[in-house]
Tab-separated table of C-alpha atoms and ligand atoms in Angstrom:
chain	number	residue	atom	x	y	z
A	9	UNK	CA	-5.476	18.960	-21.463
A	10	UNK	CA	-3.082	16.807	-19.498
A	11	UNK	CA	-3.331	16.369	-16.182
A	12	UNK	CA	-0.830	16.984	-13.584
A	13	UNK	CA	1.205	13.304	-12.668
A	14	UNK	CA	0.681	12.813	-8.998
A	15	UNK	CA	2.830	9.885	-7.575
A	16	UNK	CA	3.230	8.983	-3.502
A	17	UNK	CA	5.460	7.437	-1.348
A	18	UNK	CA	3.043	5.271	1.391
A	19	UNK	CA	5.157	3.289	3.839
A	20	UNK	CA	3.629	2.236	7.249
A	21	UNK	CA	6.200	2.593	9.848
A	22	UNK	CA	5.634	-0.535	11.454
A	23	UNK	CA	9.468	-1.536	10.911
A	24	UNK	CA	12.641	-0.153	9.191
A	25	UNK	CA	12.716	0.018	5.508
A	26	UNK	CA	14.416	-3.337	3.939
A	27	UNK	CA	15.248	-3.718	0.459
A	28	UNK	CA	12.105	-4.455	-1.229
A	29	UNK	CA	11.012	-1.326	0.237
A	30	UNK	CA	13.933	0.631	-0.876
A	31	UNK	CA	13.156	-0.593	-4.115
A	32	UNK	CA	9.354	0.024	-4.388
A	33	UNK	CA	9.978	3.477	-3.195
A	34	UNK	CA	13.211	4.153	-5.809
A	35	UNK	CA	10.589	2.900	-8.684
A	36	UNK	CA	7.828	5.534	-7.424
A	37	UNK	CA	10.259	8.318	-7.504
A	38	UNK	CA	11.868	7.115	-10.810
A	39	UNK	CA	8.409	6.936	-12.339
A	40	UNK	CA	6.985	10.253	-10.875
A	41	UNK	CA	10.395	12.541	-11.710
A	42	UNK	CA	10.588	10.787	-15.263
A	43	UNK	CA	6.976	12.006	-16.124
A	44	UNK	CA	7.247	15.341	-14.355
A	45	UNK	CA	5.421	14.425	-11.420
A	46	UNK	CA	4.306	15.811	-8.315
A	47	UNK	CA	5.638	13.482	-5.611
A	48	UNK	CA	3.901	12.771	-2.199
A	49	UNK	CA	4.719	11.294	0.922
A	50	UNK	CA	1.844	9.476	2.982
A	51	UNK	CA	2.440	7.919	6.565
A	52	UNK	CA	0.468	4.846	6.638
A	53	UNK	CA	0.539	4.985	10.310
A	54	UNK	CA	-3.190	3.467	10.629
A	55	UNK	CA	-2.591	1.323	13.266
A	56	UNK	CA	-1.791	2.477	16.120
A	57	UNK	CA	-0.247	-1.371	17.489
A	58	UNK	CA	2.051	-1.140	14.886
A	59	UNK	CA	3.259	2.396	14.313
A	60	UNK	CA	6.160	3.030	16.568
A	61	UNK	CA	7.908	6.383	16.620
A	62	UNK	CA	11.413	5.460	16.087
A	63	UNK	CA	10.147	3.924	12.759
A	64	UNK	CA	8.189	6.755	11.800
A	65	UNK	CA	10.914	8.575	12.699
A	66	UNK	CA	13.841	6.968	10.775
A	67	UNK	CA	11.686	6.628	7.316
A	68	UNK	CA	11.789	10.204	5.887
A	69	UNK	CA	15.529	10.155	6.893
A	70	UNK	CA	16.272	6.567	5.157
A	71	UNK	CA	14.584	8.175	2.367
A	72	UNK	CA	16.806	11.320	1.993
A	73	UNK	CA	19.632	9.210	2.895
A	74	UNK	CA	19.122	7.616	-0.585
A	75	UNK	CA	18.905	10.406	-2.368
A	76	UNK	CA	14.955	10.426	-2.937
A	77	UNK	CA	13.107	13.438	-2.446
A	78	UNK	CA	9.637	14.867	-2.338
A	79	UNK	CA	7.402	17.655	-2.915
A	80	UNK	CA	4.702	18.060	-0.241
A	81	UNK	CA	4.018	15.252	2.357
A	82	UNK	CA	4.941	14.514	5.689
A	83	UNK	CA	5.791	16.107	8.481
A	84	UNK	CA	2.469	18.013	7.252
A	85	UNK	CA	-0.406	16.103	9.480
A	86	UNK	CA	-2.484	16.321	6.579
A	87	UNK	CA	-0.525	13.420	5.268
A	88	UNK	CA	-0.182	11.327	8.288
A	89	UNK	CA	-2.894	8.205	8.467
A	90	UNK	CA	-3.257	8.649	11.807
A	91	UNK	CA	-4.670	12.259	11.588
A	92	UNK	CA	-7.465	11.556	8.371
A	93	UNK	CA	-10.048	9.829	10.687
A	94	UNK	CA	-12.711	11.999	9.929
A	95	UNK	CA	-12.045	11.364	6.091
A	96	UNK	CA	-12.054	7.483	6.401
A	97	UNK	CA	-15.351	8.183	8.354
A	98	UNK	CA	-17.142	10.256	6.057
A	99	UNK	CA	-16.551	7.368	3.653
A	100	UNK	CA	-17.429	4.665	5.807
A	101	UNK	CA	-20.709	6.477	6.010
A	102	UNK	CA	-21.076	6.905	2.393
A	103	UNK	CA	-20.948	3.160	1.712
A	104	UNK	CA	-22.876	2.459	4.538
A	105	UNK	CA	-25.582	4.354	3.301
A	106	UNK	CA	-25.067	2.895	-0.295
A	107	UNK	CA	-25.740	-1.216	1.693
A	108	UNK	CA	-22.087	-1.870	1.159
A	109	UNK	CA	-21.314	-2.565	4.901
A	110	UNK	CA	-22.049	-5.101	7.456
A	111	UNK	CA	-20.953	-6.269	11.010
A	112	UNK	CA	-19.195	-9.060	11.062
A	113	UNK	CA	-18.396	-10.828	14.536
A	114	UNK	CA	-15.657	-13.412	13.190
A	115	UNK	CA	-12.380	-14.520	14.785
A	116	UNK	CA	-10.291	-11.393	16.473
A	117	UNK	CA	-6.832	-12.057	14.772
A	118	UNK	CA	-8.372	-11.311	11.294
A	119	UNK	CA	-9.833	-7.996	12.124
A	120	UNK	CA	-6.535	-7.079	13.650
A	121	UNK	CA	-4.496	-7.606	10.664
A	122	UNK	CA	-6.645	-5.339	8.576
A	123	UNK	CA	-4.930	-2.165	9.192
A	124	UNK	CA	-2.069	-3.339	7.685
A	125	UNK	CA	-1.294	-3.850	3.655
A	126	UNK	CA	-1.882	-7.275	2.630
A	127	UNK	CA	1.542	-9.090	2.634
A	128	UNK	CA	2.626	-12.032	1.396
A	129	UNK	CA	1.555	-14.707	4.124
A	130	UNK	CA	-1.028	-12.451	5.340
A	131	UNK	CA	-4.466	-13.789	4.944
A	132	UNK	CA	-6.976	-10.970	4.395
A	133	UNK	CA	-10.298	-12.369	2.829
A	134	UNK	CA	-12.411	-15.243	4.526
A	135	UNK	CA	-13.638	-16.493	1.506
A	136	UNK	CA	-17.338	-15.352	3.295
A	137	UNK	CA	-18.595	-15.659	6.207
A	138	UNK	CA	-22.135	-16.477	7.779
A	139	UNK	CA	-22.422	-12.349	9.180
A	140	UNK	CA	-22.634	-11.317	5.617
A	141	UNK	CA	-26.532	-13.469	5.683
A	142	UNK	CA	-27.992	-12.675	8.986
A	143	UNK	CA	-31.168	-11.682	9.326
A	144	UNK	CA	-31.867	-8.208	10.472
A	145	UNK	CA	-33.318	-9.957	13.703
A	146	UNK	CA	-29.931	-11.759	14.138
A	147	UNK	CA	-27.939	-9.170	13.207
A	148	UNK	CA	-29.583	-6.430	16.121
A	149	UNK	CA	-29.434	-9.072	18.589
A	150	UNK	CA	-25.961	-9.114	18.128
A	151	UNK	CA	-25.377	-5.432	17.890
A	152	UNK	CA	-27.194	-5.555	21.308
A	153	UNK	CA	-25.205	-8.215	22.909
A	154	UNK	CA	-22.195	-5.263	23.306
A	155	UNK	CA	-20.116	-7.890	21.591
A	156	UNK	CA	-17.889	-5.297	18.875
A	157	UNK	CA	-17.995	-6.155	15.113
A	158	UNK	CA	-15.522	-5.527	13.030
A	159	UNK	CA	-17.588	-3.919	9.483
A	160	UNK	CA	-16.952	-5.207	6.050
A	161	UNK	CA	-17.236	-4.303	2.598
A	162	UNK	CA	-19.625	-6.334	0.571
A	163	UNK	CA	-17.557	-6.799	-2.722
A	164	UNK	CA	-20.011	-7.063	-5.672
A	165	UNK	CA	-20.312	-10.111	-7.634
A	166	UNK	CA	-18.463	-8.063	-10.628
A	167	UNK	CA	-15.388	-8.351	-12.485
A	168	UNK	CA	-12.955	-5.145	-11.724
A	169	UNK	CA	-10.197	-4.609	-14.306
A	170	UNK	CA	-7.216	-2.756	-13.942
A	171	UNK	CA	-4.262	-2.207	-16.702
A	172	UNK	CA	-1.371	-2.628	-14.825
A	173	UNK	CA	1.899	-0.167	-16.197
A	174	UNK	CA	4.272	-3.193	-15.864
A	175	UNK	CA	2.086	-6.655	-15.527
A	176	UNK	CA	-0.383	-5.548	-17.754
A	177	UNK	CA	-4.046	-6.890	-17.340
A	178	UNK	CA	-5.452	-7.854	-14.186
A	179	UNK	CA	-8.813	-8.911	-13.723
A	180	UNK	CA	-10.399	-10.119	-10.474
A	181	UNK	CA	-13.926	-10.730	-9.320
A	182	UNK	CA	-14.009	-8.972	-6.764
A	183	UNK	CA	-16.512	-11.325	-4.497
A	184	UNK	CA	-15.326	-14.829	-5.902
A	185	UNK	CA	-11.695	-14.021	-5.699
A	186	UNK	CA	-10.936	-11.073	-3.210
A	187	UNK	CA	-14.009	-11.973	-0.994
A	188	UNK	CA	-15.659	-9.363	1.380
A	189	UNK	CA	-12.607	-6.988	2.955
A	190	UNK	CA	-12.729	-5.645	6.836
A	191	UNK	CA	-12.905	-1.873	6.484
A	192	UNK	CA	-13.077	-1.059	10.236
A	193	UNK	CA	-11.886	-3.084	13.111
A	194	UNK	CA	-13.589	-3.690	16.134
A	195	UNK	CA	-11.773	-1.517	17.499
A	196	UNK	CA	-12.483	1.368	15.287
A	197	UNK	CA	-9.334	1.511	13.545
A	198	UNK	CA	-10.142	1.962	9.979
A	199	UNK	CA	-8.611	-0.956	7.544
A	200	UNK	CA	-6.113	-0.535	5.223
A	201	UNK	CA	-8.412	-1.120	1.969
A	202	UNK	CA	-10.637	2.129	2.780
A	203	UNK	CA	-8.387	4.537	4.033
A	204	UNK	CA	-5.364	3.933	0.909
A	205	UNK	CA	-8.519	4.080	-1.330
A	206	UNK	CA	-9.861	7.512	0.840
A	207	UNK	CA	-6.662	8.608	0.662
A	208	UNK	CA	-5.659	8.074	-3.258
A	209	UNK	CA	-8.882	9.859	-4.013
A	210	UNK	CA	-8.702	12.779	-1.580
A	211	UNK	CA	-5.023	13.654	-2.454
A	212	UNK	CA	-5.711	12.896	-6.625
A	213	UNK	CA	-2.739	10.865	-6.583
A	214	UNK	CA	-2.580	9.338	-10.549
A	215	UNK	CA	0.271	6.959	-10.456
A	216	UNK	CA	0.253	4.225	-7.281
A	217	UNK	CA	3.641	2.223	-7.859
A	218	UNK	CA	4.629	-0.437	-5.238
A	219	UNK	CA	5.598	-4.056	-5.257
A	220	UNK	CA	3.846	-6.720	-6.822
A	221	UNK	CA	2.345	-7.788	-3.865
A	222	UNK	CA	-0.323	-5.548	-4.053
A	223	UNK	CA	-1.613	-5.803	-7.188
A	224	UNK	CA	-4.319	-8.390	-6.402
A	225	UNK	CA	-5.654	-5.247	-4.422
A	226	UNK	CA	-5.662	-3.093	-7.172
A	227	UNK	CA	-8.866	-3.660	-8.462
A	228	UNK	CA	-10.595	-3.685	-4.954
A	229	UNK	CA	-9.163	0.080	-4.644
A	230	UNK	CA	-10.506	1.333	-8.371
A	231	UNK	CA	-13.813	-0.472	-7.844
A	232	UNK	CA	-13.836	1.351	-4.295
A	233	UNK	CA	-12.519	4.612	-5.245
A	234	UNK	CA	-15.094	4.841	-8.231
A	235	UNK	CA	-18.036	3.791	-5.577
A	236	UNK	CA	-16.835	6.899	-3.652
A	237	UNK	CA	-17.458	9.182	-6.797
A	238	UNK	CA	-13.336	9.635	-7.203
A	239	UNK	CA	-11.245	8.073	-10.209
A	240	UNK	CA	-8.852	5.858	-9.857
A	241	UNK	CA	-5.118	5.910	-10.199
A	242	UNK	CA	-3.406	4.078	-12.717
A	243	UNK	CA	-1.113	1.385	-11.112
A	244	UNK	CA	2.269	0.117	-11.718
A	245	UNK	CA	3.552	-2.542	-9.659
A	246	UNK	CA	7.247	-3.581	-9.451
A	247	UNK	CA	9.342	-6.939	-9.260
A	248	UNK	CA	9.744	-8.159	-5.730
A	249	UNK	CA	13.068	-8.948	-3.754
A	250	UNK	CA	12.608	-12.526	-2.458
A	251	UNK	CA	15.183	-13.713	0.197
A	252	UNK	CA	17.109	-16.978	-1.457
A	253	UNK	CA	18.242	-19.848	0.174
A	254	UNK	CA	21.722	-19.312	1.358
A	255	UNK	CA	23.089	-18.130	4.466
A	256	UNK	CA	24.599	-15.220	2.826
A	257	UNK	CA	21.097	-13.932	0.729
A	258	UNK	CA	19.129	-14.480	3.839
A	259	UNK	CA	20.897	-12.548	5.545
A	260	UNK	CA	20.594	-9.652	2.714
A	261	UNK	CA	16.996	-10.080	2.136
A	262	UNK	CA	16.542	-9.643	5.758
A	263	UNK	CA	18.662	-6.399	6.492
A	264	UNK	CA	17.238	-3.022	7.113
A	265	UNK	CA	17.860	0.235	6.670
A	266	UNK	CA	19.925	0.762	9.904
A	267	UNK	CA	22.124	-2.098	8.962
A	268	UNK	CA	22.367	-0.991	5.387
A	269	UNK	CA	23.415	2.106	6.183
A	270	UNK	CA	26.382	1.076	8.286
A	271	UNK	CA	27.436	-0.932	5.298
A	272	UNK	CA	26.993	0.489	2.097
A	273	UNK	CA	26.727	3.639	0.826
A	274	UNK	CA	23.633	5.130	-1.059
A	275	UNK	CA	24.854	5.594	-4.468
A	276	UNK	CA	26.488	1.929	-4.202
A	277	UNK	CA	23.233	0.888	-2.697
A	278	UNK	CA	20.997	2.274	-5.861
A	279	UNK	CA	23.448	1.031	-8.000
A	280	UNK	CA	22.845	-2.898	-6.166
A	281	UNK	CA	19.172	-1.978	-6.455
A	282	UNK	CA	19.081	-0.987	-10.139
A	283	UNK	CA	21.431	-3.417	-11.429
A	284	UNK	CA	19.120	-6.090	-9.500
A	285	UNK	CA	16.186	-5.022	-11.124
A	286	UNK	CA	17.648	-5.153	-14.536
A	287	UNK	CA	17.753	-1.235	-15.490
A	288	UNK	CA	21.709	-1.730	-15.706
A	289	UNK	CA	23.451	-4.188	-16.661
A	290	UNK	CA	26.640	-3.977	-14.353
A	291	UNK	CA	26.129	-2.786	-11.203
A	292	UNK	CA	27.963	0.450	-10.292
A	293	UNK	CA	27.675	3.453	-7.597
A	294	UNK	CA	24.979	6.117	-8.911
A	295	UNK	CA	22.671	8.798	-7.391
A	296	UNK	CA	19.012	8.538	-7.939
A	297	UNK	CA	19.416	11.415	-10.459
A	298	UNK	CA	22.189	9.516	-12.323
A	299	UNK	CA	19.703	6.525	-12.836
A	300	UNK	CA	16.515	8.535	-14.506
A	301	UNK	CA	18.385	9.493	-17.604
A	302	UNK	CA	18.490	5.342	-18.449
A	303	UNK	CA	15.018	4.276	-16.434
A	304	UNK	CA	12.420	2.679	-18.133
A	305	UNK	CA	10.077	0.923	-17.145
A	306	UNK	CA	11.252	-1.526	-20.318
A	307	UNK	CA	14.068	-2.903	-18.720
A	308	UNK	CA	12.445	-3.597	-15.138
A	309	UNK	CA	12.384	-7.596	-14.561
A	310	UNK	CA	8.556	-9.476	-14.141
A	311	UNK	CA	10.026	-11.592	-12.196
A	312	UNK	CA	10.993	-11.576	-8.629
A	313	UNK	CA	14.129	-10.857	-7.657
A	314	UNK	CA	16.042	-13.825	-5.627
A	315	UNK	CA	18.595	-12.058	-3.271
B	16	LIG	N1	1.632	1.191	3.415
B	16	LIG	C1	1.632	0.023	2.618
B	16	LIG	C2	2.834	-0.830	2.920
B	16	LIG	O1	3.783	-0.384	3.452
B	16	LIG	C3	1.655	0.287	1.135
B	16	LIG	C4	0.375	0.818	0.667
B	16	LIG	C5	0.305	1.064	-0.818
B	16	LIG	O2	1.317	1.388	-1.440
B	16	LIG	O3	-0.789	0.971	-1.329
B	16	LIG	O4	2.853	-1.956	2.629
């Protein structure tokens, strides 16, 4: 028996959507409507520095404004970061008890970036640090000091493998090359890592499509989501929009959603979208809809996409 497609939409609303976003998410919905799929729409609204209401505010309607829909998601709390604490605990708890997580007292800045998906630009790993070999002694000392750690992951020594839909194979060891991840700030905010695993697991999503940007934590998530007992999705990434050198593709690269939409209209903006990516070959005005009778994932560029 087949199983049901599951796709998702996962934005954090820690700015507008620019074009690279508008992208990733038109890929996810061609991908999950072309297979039959059930879409969902997650609020990665983890951290609460970041997450600002007019943002979470605007994305559902950018979304809609482009003509992409979905089939269960937010408003529904269930689907809101911010409300699936428990979850992300239950799991913390679960790898805790399997040895898989340590305190780690390192520099503040790194912890704090941790709720967020790993950018380009944004460190994440500290190629190891000396927290993941104290000695119990050390390590309660510490814990009684009052001083907050942030907790990590230990990644096992282990190469992870993941078939990628569009790159293909990606291998990674997860300790040499991805290094121990922060799963829970200091703070208590659970990390990015953990709670898009939790949540990929707990909502049996099967197809995760984003930008390429994320792939090197693809196998990180299947190696995490198959410690939890839970099988992994299959991943997809797409081609990212780079900004180019001129005046004029800076300033493109750069504008958001607001902007955008005082400029353009949607069907001319899928049209810029698709044609950039390569799945036509002159660019013209379509609607979403218009664009799945020719998508596949074929004709979608490697490469990134210089604005
Ligand atoms: N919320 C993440 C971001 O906006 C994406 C997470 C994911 O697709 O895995 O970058």
């Amino acid at each position: 028996m087949n199983h049901p497609v599951i796709g998702r939409f996962a934005p954090s609303p820690s700015g507008y959507l620019h074009m690279g976003n508008l992208l990733s998410m038109l890929l996810a919905w061609l991908d999950c409507r072309a297979l039959g799929g059930e879409l969902l729409f997650r609020m990665e609204d983890l951290d609460p520095a970041r997450s600002k209401p007019e943002y979470i505010a605007a994305l559902a309607g950018d979304l809609r404004w482009l003509g992409l829909d979905w089939d269960r998601g937010w408003p529904d709390p269930d689907y809101a970061q911010s409300r699936r604490t428990a979850l992300y605990e239950e799991a913390f708890r679960q790898l805790e008890a399997m040895d898989l997580v340590y305190p780690c007292w390192c520099s503040r800045a790194e912890r704090l970036a941790a709720a967020s998906a790993p950018h380009p630009g944004e460190a994440e790993a500290d190629g190891g640090c000396r927290c993941a070999h104290l000695s119990r002694a050390e390590r309660e000392a510490l814990l009684r000091s009052g001083r907050k750690p942030a907790w990590k992951l230990r990644c096992p020594d282990e190469t992870i493998r993941v078939t990628d839909g569009h790159y293909g194979l990606y291998a990674q060891n997860l300790a040499r090359e991805a290094g121990d991840c922060i799963i829970r700030r200091a703070d208590g905010v659970f990390a990015y890592q953990l709670a898009v695993s939790v949540d990929d697991m707990q909502m049996g999503v099967t197809r995760v499509v984003r930008g390429r940007d994320l792939l090197s934590s693809a196998p990180r998530q299947r190696w995490l989501i198959e410690t939890l007992g839970g099988t992994a999705p299959d991943y997809c990434h797409g081609p990212l929009i780079s900004s180019g050198e001129g005046k004029l593709s800076k300033r493109l690269g750069s504008l958001s959603t607001r902007q955008l939409r005082q400029e353009t209209k949607p069907d001319a903006l899928v049209g810029r979208l698709a044609h950039l990516c390569g799945l036509i070959e002159t660019e013209e005005p379509l609607t979403p809809r218009e664009l799945l009778s020719v998508f596949s994932w074929d004709k979608v560029t490697r490469a990134d996409i210089p604005l």
